[in-house]
C-alpha cells in the first residue's frame, strides 16, 4: 500500500484528465498494478523489503543474469569502451563489440545476418516500420505480445488479427487481403500461455499468399531447439528469405537488448530505415560484450537447458498429481489460470505469505476473465524449490 501515490487533486481540477478517477477505477476492478522493489540481484532467491522470497516469475530462464563470466565481461568491456555509446549506430555509436555480438547471434540462429537493437520492443517496431506502410497488411495472432501489436499500429499498415495459433484462420485472413505487402507476426513461444506457435503451418499459409513471417522468439531463443537456437530450430525451419526472427537478450540470456536475424537484404533494410534503430542511442558496447558472453555460456553449457527441462517436468508431474490444470506444453512458462483478477491476486498474496513470489497477470496483459499466475522456471531452481511451490499451490488452488 505504501507505494501507492496519493491522488493528485490539482491535476483533476486544472487539466481535466481525471487521472485520480482512472486510478480509483483500476483499484476497484482489481487491476491496479504495483512494482515490487528488489534489494540486489535478481535470481531464484530474491530479497524485497528485507523479506527473502523464492521467485517463480523471472524470464532469466538459464540463470545467467548474475553469472560471474557475464558480469566479468561487462566490467572489462566497461574499462575498454566506457559506458555510453555516445551516439546512434549510424552516427558514431556502432562499435566492434556490437559487430561481434551480431556475428554471434547470426551463428546462434543459423541465419546469414543479425542486427542488434536496444530492446525487443524496439526491434519489433523497427521491423514493422521498415517493411510496411499504408496499404500494407500485418496479420497478428490474437494473443501476440503488446510490442508486436504496437508495431502494427506504428507501421500504419492495416492490422488483421487471426485466431490463436491457427494456420487455417491465418490462411483465410490472408486470402481476403488485396494488394500490398503482407507480414505475418507471431510469438514463437506465447509469453503468457507458454504454448509453441505452429510455425510450419503458419509459414505454409504465409507462403501461399506471398507473405513474410516474423517470429518474435523472446521466450524461445536460448531455450528451445537442440542448440538453443529457438522455436525455428525446434521446428527444424532452416533459413529462408521470407522468414525473420526477433530474439531478446534480456530473458534466457540474462542481459539486455534484442536482435533481428534473417536475410542480408532484410538486415540492410533495417539499418537504412528501421526508425527505432536510426533514431536512438546505440546500446552500451559493454552490454553487447556481456550479452555475447551470455550466449557463449548458454551454448557451452547445454546442461542449463536440460536442467530447466527437468525442472519443468518435475513441476508438471507434481501439478498433475494435485489435479492442477496443466497446459499441454512443457516450456518454462506454466500458467495457472484463475479467471477473476481478484482470485489470481489472492493466490499470489497467499503464496507470498509462504515466501514464494509468483505474480498475478491480469487484463489487459491477458484476455478478460483469464487472470492467472504466470509461473516460470529457471535452470537455477532446485528440485526442492519446485516441491515447495507445489506444496503451496495445493493450498491455493480450490482450497
Ligand atoms: C519481453 C518481450 C518483448 C520485449 O523485449 P524487451 O527486450 O524486453 O523489450 C517482445 N516480445 C515478447 C514476446 C516478449 O516477451
mmCIF file of N, CA, C and O in Angstrom, residues 323-389:
data_model
loop_
_atom_site.group_PDB
_atom_site.id
_atom_site.type_symbol
_atom_site.label_atom_id
_atom_site.label_comp_id
_atom_site.label_asym_id
_atom_site.label_seq_id
_atom_site.Cartn_x
_atom_site.Cartn_y
_atom_site.Cartn_z
ATOM 1 N N UNK A 323 -3.964 -32.393 -9.291
ATOM 2 C CA UNK A 323 -5.177 -32.054 -10.017
ATOM 3 C C UNK A 323 -5.193 -30.625 -10.530
ATOM 4 O O UNK A 323 -6.250 -30.084 -10.837
ATOM 5 N N UNK A 324 -4.035 -29.988 -10.623
ATOM 6 C CA UNK A 324 -3.988 -28.637 -11.179
ATOM 7 C C UNK A 324 -4.101 -28.740 -12.700
ATOM 8 O O UNK A 324 -3.596 -29.692 -13.297
ATOM 9 N N UNK A 325 -4.759 -27.765 -13.340
ATOM 10 C CA UNK A 325 -4.948 -27.829 -14.783
ATOM 11 C C UNK A 325 -3.690 -27.422 -15.553
ATOM 12 O O UNK A 325 -3.538 -26.270 -15.936
ATOM 13 N N UNK A 326 -2.769 -28.362 -15.774
ATOM 14 C CA UNK A 326 -1.551 -28.016 -16.515
ATOM 15 C C UNK A 326 -1.870 -27.920 -18.006
ATOM 16 O O UNK A 326 -2.798 -28.557 -18.496
ATOM 17 N N UNK A 327 -1.079 -27.121 -18.701
ATOM 18 C CA UNK A 327 -1.255 -26.961 -20.153
ATOM 19 C C UNK A 327 -0.604 -28.162 -20.845
ATOM 20 O O UNK A 327 0.116 -28.930 -20.211
ATOM 21 N N UNK A 328 -0.812 -28.326 -22.148
ATOM 22 C CA UNK A 328 -0.128 -29.433 -22.842
ATOM 23 C C UNK A 328 1.336 -29.118 -23.167
ATOM 24 O O UNK A 328 1.982 -29.896 -23.837
ATOM 25 N N UNK A 329 1.854 -27.981 -22.705
ATOM 26 C CA UNK A 329 3.174 -27.531 -23.162
ATOM 27 C C UNK A 329 4.215 -27.590 -22.072
ATOM 28 O O UNK A 329 3.960 -27.170 -20.951
ATOM 29 N N UNK A 330 5.419 -28.071 -22.445
ATOM 30 C CA UNK A 330 6.438 -28.171 -21.395
ATOM 31 C C UNK A 330 7.522 -27.099 -21.516
ATOM 32 O O UNK A 330 8.686 -27.336 -21.251
ATOM 33 N N UNK A 331 7.115 -25.887 -21.897
ATOM 34 C CA UNK A 331 8.047 -24.756 -21.899
ATOM 35 C C UNK A 331 8.170 -24.227 -20.466
ATOM 36 O O UNK A 331 7.386 -24.617 -19.593
ATOM 37 N N UNK A 332 9.146 -23.330 -20.209
ATOM 38 C CA UNK A 332 9.304 -22.821 -18.831
ATOM 39 C C UNK A 332 8.168 -21.917 -18.362
ATOM 40 O O UNK A 332 8.176 -21.483 -17.222
ATOM 41 N N UNK A 333 7.220 -21.596 -19.236
ATOM 42 C CA UNK A 333 6.080 -20.749 -18.834
ATOM 43 C C UNK A 333 4.896 -21.665 -18.558
ATOM 44 O O UNK A 333 4.375 -22.310 -19.472
ATOM 45 N N UNK A 334 4.513 -21.764 -17.288
ATOM 46 C CA UNK A 334 3.439 -22.682 -16.879
ATOM 47 C C UNK A 334 2.336 -21.883 -16.184
ATOM 48 O O UNK A 334 2.359 -21.702 -14.970
ATOM 49 N N UNK A 335 1.362 -21.398 -16.945
ATOM 50 C CA UNK A 335 0.325 -20.557 -16.329
ATOM 51 C C UNK A 335 -0.693 -21.378 -15.547
ATOM 52 O O UNK A 335 -0.972 -22.528 -15.888
ATOM 53 N N UNK A 336 -1.222 -20.765 -14.512
ATOM 54 C CA UNK A 336 -2.323 -21.373 -13.756
ATOM 55 C C UNK A 336 -3.454 -20.345 -13.797
ATOM 56 O O UNK A 336 -3.394 -19.315 -13.113
ATOM 57 N N UNK A 337 -4.444 -20.617 -14.637
ATOM 58 C CA UNK A 337 -5.484 -19.615 -14.902
ATOM 59 C C UNK A 337 -6.579 -19.696 -13.845
ATOM 60 O O UNK A 337 -7.177 -20.753 -13.631
ATOM 61 N N UNK A 338 -6.817 -18.564 -13.166
ATOM 62 C CA UNK A 338 -7.859 -18.495 -12.132
ATOM 63 C C UNK A 338 -9.139 -17.892 -12.687
ATOM 64 O O UNK A 338 -10.222 -18.171 -12.205
ATOM 65 N N UNK A 339 -9.019 -17.007 -13.667
ATOM 66 C CA UNK A 339 -10.197 -16.357 -14.233
ATOM 67 C C UNK A 339 -10.337 -14.934 -13.731
ATOM 68 O O UNK A 339 -9.904 -13.994 -14.381
ATOM 69 N N UNK A 340 -10.899 -14.782 -12.534
ATOM 70 C CA UNK A 340 -11.111 -13.438 -11.979
ATOM 71 C C UNK A 340 -9.791 -12.852 -11.494
ATOM 72 O O UNK A 340 -8.968 -13.562 -10.904
ATOM 73 N N UNK A 341 -9.632 -11.562 -11.700
ATOM 74 C CA UNK A 341 -8.416 -10.884 -11.251
ATOM 75 C C UNK A 341 -8.249 -11.013 -9.746
ATOM 76 O O UNK A 341 -7.146 -11.255 -9.243
ATOM 77 N N UNK A 342 -9.360 -10.871 -9.014
ATOM 78 C CA UNK A 342 -9.289 -10.926 -7.553
ATOM 79 C C UNK A 342 -8.766 -12.296 -7.100
ATOM 80 O O UNK A 342 -7.971 -12.381 -6.159
ATOM 81 N N UNK A 343 -9.174 -13.355 -7.770
ATOM 82 C CA UNK A 343 -8.748 -14.706 -7.385
ATOM 83 C C UNK A 343 -7.258 -14.892 -7.637
ATOM 84 O O UNK A 343 -6.540 -15.473 -6.805
ATOM 85 N N UNK A 344 -6.784 -14.398 -8.764
ATOM 86 C CA UNK A 344 -5.353 -14.525 -9.078
ATOM 87 C C UNK A 344 -4.521 -13.712 -8.087
ATOM 88 O O UNK A 344 -3.472 -14.170 -7.619
ATOM 89 N N UNK A 345 -5.009 -12.511 -7.756
ATOM 90 C CA UNK A 345 -4.292 -11.668 -6.789
ATOM 91 C C UNK A 345 -4.235 -12.331 -5.422
ATOM 92 O O UNK A 345 -3.204 -12.315 -4.749
ATOM 93 N N UNK A 346 -5.343 -12.914 -5.023
ATOM 94 C CA UNK A 346 -5.413 -13.569 -3.714
ATOM 95 C C UNK A 346 -4.444 -14.768 -3.668
ATOM 96 O O UNK A 346 -3.729 -14.959 -2.686
ATOM 97 N N UNK A 347 -4.395 -15.534 -4.741
ATOM 98 C CA UNK A 347 -3.480 -16.675 -4.789
ATOM 99 C C UNK A 347 -2.037 -16.189 -4.667
ATOM 100 O O UNK A 347 -1.233 -16.759 -3.918
ATOM 101 N N UNK A 348 -1.732 -15.110 -5.381
ATOM 102 C CA UNK A 348 -0.386 -14.559 -5.341
ATOM 103 C C UNK A 348 -0.051 -14.093 -3.921
ATOM 104 O O UNK A 348 1.060 -14.299 -3.422
ATOM 105 N N UNK A 349 -1.046 -13.491 -3.256
ATOM 106 C CA UNK A 349 -0.843 -12.989 -1.895
ATOM 107 C C UNK A 349 -0.579 -14.143 -0.915
ATOM 108 O O UNK A 349 0.327 -14.076 -0.083
ATOM 109 N N UNK A 350 -1.344 -15.208 -1.054
ATOM 110 C CA UNK A 350 -1.178 -16.358 -0.154
ATOM 111 C C UNK A 350 0.205 -16.998 -0.360
ATOM 112 O O UNK A 350 0.903 -17.349 0.595
ATOM 113 N N UNK A 351 0.622 -17.102 -1.620
ATOM 114 C CA UNK A 351 1.954 -17.663 -1.899
ATOM 115 C C UNK A 351 3.035 -16.783 -1.275
ATOM 116 O O UNK A 351 4.021 -17.277 -0.718
ATOM 117 N N UNK A 352 2.823 -15.488 -1.385
ATOM 118 C CA UNK A 352 3.786 -14.536 -0.845
ATOM 119 C C UNK A 352 3.953 -14.717 0.666
ATOM 120 O O UNK A 352 5.057 -14.648 1.200
ATOM 121 N N UNK A 353 2.840 -14.983 1.342
ATOM 122 C CA UNK A 353 2.906 -15.227 2.793
ATOM 123 C C UNK A 353 3.770 -16.442 3.101
ATOM 124 O O UNK A 353 4.323 -16.553 4.186
ATOM 125 N N UNK A 354 3.835 -17.346 2.135
ATOM 126 C CA UNK A 354 4.662 -18.541 2.349
ATOM 127 C C UNK A 354 6.058 -18.387 1.760
ATOM 128 O O UNK A 354 6.777 -19.358 1.567
ATOM 129 N N UNK A 355 6.394 -17.132 1.418
ATOM 130 C CA UNK A 355 7.755 -16.850 0.956
ATOM 131 C C UNK A 355 7.984 -17.132 -0.513
ATOM 132 O O UNK A 355 9.133 -17.260 -0.954
ATOM 133 N N UNK A 356 6.888 -17.218 -1.292
ATOM 134 C CA UNK A 356 7.027 -17.505 -2.715
ATOM 135 C C UNK A 356 6.555 -16.302 -3.533
ATOM 136 O O UNK A 356 5.498 -15.732 -3.253
ATOM 137 N N UNK A 357 7.347 -15.932 -4.517
ATOM 138 C CA UNK A 357 6.984 -14.792 -5.353
ATOM 139 C C UNK A 357 6.504 -15.291 -6.721
ATOM 140 O O UNK A 357 7.284 -15.821 -7.516
ATOM 141 N N UNK A 358 5.214 -15.167 -6.974
ATOM 142 C CA UNK A 358 4.621 -15.521 -8.270
ATOM 143 C C UNK A 358 3.614 -14.426 -8.587
ATOM 144 O O UNK A 358 2.611 -14.284 -7.872
ATOM 145 N N UNK A 359 3.878 -13.648 -9.608
ATOM 146 C CA UNK A 359 2.989 -12.504 -9.841
ATOM 147 C C UNK A 359 1.705 -12.924 -10.539
ATOM 148 O O UNK A 359 1.689 -13.845 -11.353
ATOM 149 N N UNK A 360 0.643 -12.198 -10.209
ATOM 150 C CA UNK A 360 -0.642 -12.390 -10.871
ATOM 151 C C UNK A 360 -0.636 -11.542 -12.141
ATOM 152 O O UNK A 360 -0.257 -10.376 -12.109
ATOM 153 N N UNK A 361 -1.024 -12.136 -13.252
ATOM 154 C CA UNK A 361 -1.092 -11.397 -14.515
ATOM 155 C C UNK A 361 -2.568 -11.193 -14.846
ATOM 156 O O UNK A 361 -3.340 -12.150 -14.905
ATOM 157 N N UNK A 362 -2.917 -9.929 -15.062
ATOM 158 C CA UNK A 362 -4.331 -9.578 -15.245
ATOM 159 C C UNK A 362 -4.544 -8.862 -16.572
ATOM 160 O O UNK A 362 -3.585 -8.439 -17.205
ATOM 161 N N UNK A 363 -5.809 -8.699 -16.999
ATOM 162 C CA UNK A 363 -6.084 -7.925 -18.201
ATOM 163 C C UNK A 363 -5.549 -6.503 -18.022
ATOM 164 O O UNK A 363 -5.528 -6.021 -16.887
ATOM 165 N N UNK A 364 -5.111 -5.801 -19.059
ATOM 166 C CA UNK A 364 -5.209 -6.237 -20.452
ATOM 167 C C UNK A 364 -4.018 -7.057 -20.936
ATOM 168 O O UNK A 364 -3.947 -7.368 -22.112
ATOM 169 N N UNK A 365 -3.086 -7.411 -20.019
ATOM 170 C CA UNK A 365 -1.949 -8.232 -20.445
ATOM 171 C C UNK A 365 -2.445 -9.589 -20.951
ATOM 172 O O UNK A 365 -1.880 -10.169 -21.866
ATOM 173 N N UNK A 366 -3.491 -10.105 -20.321
ATOM 174 C CA UNK A 366 -4.126 -11.345 -20.792
ATOM 175 C C UNK A 366 -5.603 -11.028 -21.048
ATOM 176 O O UNK A 366 -6.116 -10.043 -20.519
ATOM 177 N N UNK A 367 -6.291 -11.856 -21.868
ATOM 178 C CA UNK A 367 -7.699 -11.566 -22.155
ATOM 179 C C UNK A 367 -8.557 -11.552 -20.882
ATOM 180 O O UNK A 367 -8.231 -12.234 -19.903
ATOM 181 N N UNK A 368 -9.638 -10.785 -20.943
ATOM 182 C CA UNK A 368 -10.594 -10.707 -19.815
ATOM 183 C C UNK A 368 -11.001 -12.084 -19.339
ATOM 184 O O UNK A 368 -11.210 -12.982 -20.149
ATOM 185 N N UNK A 369 -11.117 -12.229 -18.038
ATOM 186 C CA UNK A 369 -11.590 -13.493 -17.474
ATOM 187 C C UNK A 369 -10.543 -14.600 -17.479
ATOM 188 O O UNK A 369 -10.866 -15.758 -17.244
ATOM 189 N N UNK A 370 -9.282 -14.247 -17.770
ATOM 190 C CA UNK A 370 -8.232 -15.277 -17.758
ATOM 191 C C UNK A 370 -7.040 -14.851 -16.886
ATOM 192 O O UNK A 370 -5.907 -15.213 -17.165
ATOM 193 N N UNK A 371 -7.333 -14.096 -15.837
ATOM 194 C CA UNK A 371 -6.248 -13.688 -14.930
ATOM 195 C C UNK A 371 -5.599 -14.955 -14.390
ATOM 196 O O UNK A 371 -6.256 -15.978 -14.200
ATOM 197 N N UNK A 372 -4.293 -14.873 -14.197
ATOM 198 C CA UNK A 372 -3.553 -16.098 -13.887
ATOM 199 C C UNK A 372 -2.315 -15.837 -13.053
ATOM 200 O O UNK A 372 -1.853 -14.699 -12.930
ATOM 201 N N UNK A 373 -1.784 -16.935 -12.526
ATOM 202 C CA UNK A 373 -0.427 -16.905 -12.018
ATOM 203 C C UNK A 373 0.428 -17.345 -13.195
ATOM 204 O O UNK A 373 0.182 -18.401 -13.783
ATOM 205 N N UNK A 374 1.380 -16.530 -13.567
ATOM 206 C CA UNK A 374 2.293 -16.937 -14.632
ATOM 207 C C UNK A 374 3.537 -17.466 -13.930
ATOM 208 O O UNK A 374 4.365 -16.700 -13.451
ATOM 209 N N UNK A 375 3.624 -18.775 -13.875
ATOM 210 C CA UNK A 375 4.722 -19.434 -13.170
ATOM 211 C C UNK A 375 5.835 -19.695 -14.180
ATOM 212 O O UNK A 375 5.574 -20.276 -15.240
ATOM 213 N N UNK A 376 7.037 -19.245 -13.877
ATOM 214 C CA UNK A 376 8.150 -19.515 -14.797
ATOM 215 C C UNK A 376 9.290 -20.188 -14.037
ATOM 216 O O UNK A 376 9.464 -19.973 -12.839
ATOM 217 N N UNK A 377 10.026 -20.973 -14.777
ATOM 218 C CA UNK A 377 11.121 -21.732 -14.168
ATOM 219 C C UNK A 377 12.460 -21.322 -14.761
ATOM 220 O O UNK A 377 12.538 -20.787 -15.866
ATOM 221 N N UNK A 378 13.497 -21.616 -13.984
ATOM 222 C CA UNK A 378 14.857 -21.271 -14.374
ATOM 223 C C UNK A 378 15.753 -22.480 -14.116
ATOM 224 O O UNK A 378 15.453 -23.313 -13.252
ATOM 225 N N UNK A 379 16.846 -22.531 -14.853
ATOM 226 C CA UNK A 379 17.832 -23.592 -14.628
ATOM 227 C C UNK A 379 18.424 -23.483 -13.228
ATOM 228 O O UNK A 379 19.050 -24.421 -12.740
ATOM 229 N N UNK A 380 18.233 -22.343 -12.589
ATOM 230 C CA UNK A 380 18.790 -22.153 -11.248
ATOM 231 C C UNK A 380 17.874 -22.695 -10.153
ATOM 232 O O UNK A 380 18.272 -22.735 -8.982
ATOM 233 N N UNK A 381 16.645 -23.105 -10.497
ATOM 234 C CA UNK A 381 15.768 -23.688 -9.472
ATOM 235 C C UNK A 381 16.250 -25.089 -9.078
ATOM 236 O O UNK A 381 16.703 -25.858 -9.929
ATOM 237 N N UNK A 382 16.126 -25.394 -7.809
ATOM 238 C CA UNK A 382 16.445 -26.731 -7.290
ATOM 239 C C UNK A 382 15.151 -27.543 -7.243
ATOM 240 O O UNK A 382 14.072 -26.966 -7.083
ATOM 241 N N UNK A 383 15.271 -28.900 -7.305
ATOM 242 C CA UNK A 383 14.064 -29.733 -7.168
ATOM 243 C C UNK A 383 13.256 -29.379 -5.907
ATOM 244 O O UNK A 383 12.033 -29.342 -5.930
ATOM 245 N N UNK A 384 13.983 -29.064 -4.862
ATOM 246 C CA UNK A 384 13.322 -28.749 -3.583
ATOM 247 C C UNK A 384 12.486 -27.450 -3.716
ATOM 248 O O UNK A 384 11.437 -27.300 -3.080
ATOM 249 N N UNK A 385 12.934 -26.525 -4.568
ATOM 250 C CA UNK A 385 12.163 -25.287 -4.812
ATOM 251 C C UNK A 385 10.826 -25.621 -5.449
ATOM 252 O O UNK A 385 9.789 -25.058 -5.101
ATOM 253 N N UNK A 386 10.874 -26.521 -6.419
ATOM 254 C CA UNK A 386 9.655 -26.913 -7.131
ATOM 255 C C UNK A 386 8.677 -27.559 -6.143
ATOM 256 O O UNK A 386 7.474 -27.281 -6.165
ATOM 257 N N UNK A 387 9.220 -28.390 -5.257
ATOM 258 C CA UNK A 387 8.357 -29.066 -4.288
ATOM 259 C C UNK A 387 7.697 -28.070 -3.334
ATOM 260 O O UNK A 387 6.540 -28.210 -2.973
ATOM 261 N N UNK A 388 8.460 -27.056 -2.960
ATOM 262 C CA UNK A 388 7.875 -26.018 -2.086
ATOM 263 C C UNK A 388 6.730 -25.306 -2.792
ATOM 264 O O UNK A 388 5.693 -25.016 -2.199
ATOM 265 N N UNK A 389 6.943 -25.021 -4.082
ATOM 266 C CA UNK A 389 5.895 -24.343 -4.850
ATOM 267 C C UNK A 389 4.650 -25.219 -4.936
ATOM 268 O O UNK A 389 3.528 -24.760 -4.708
#
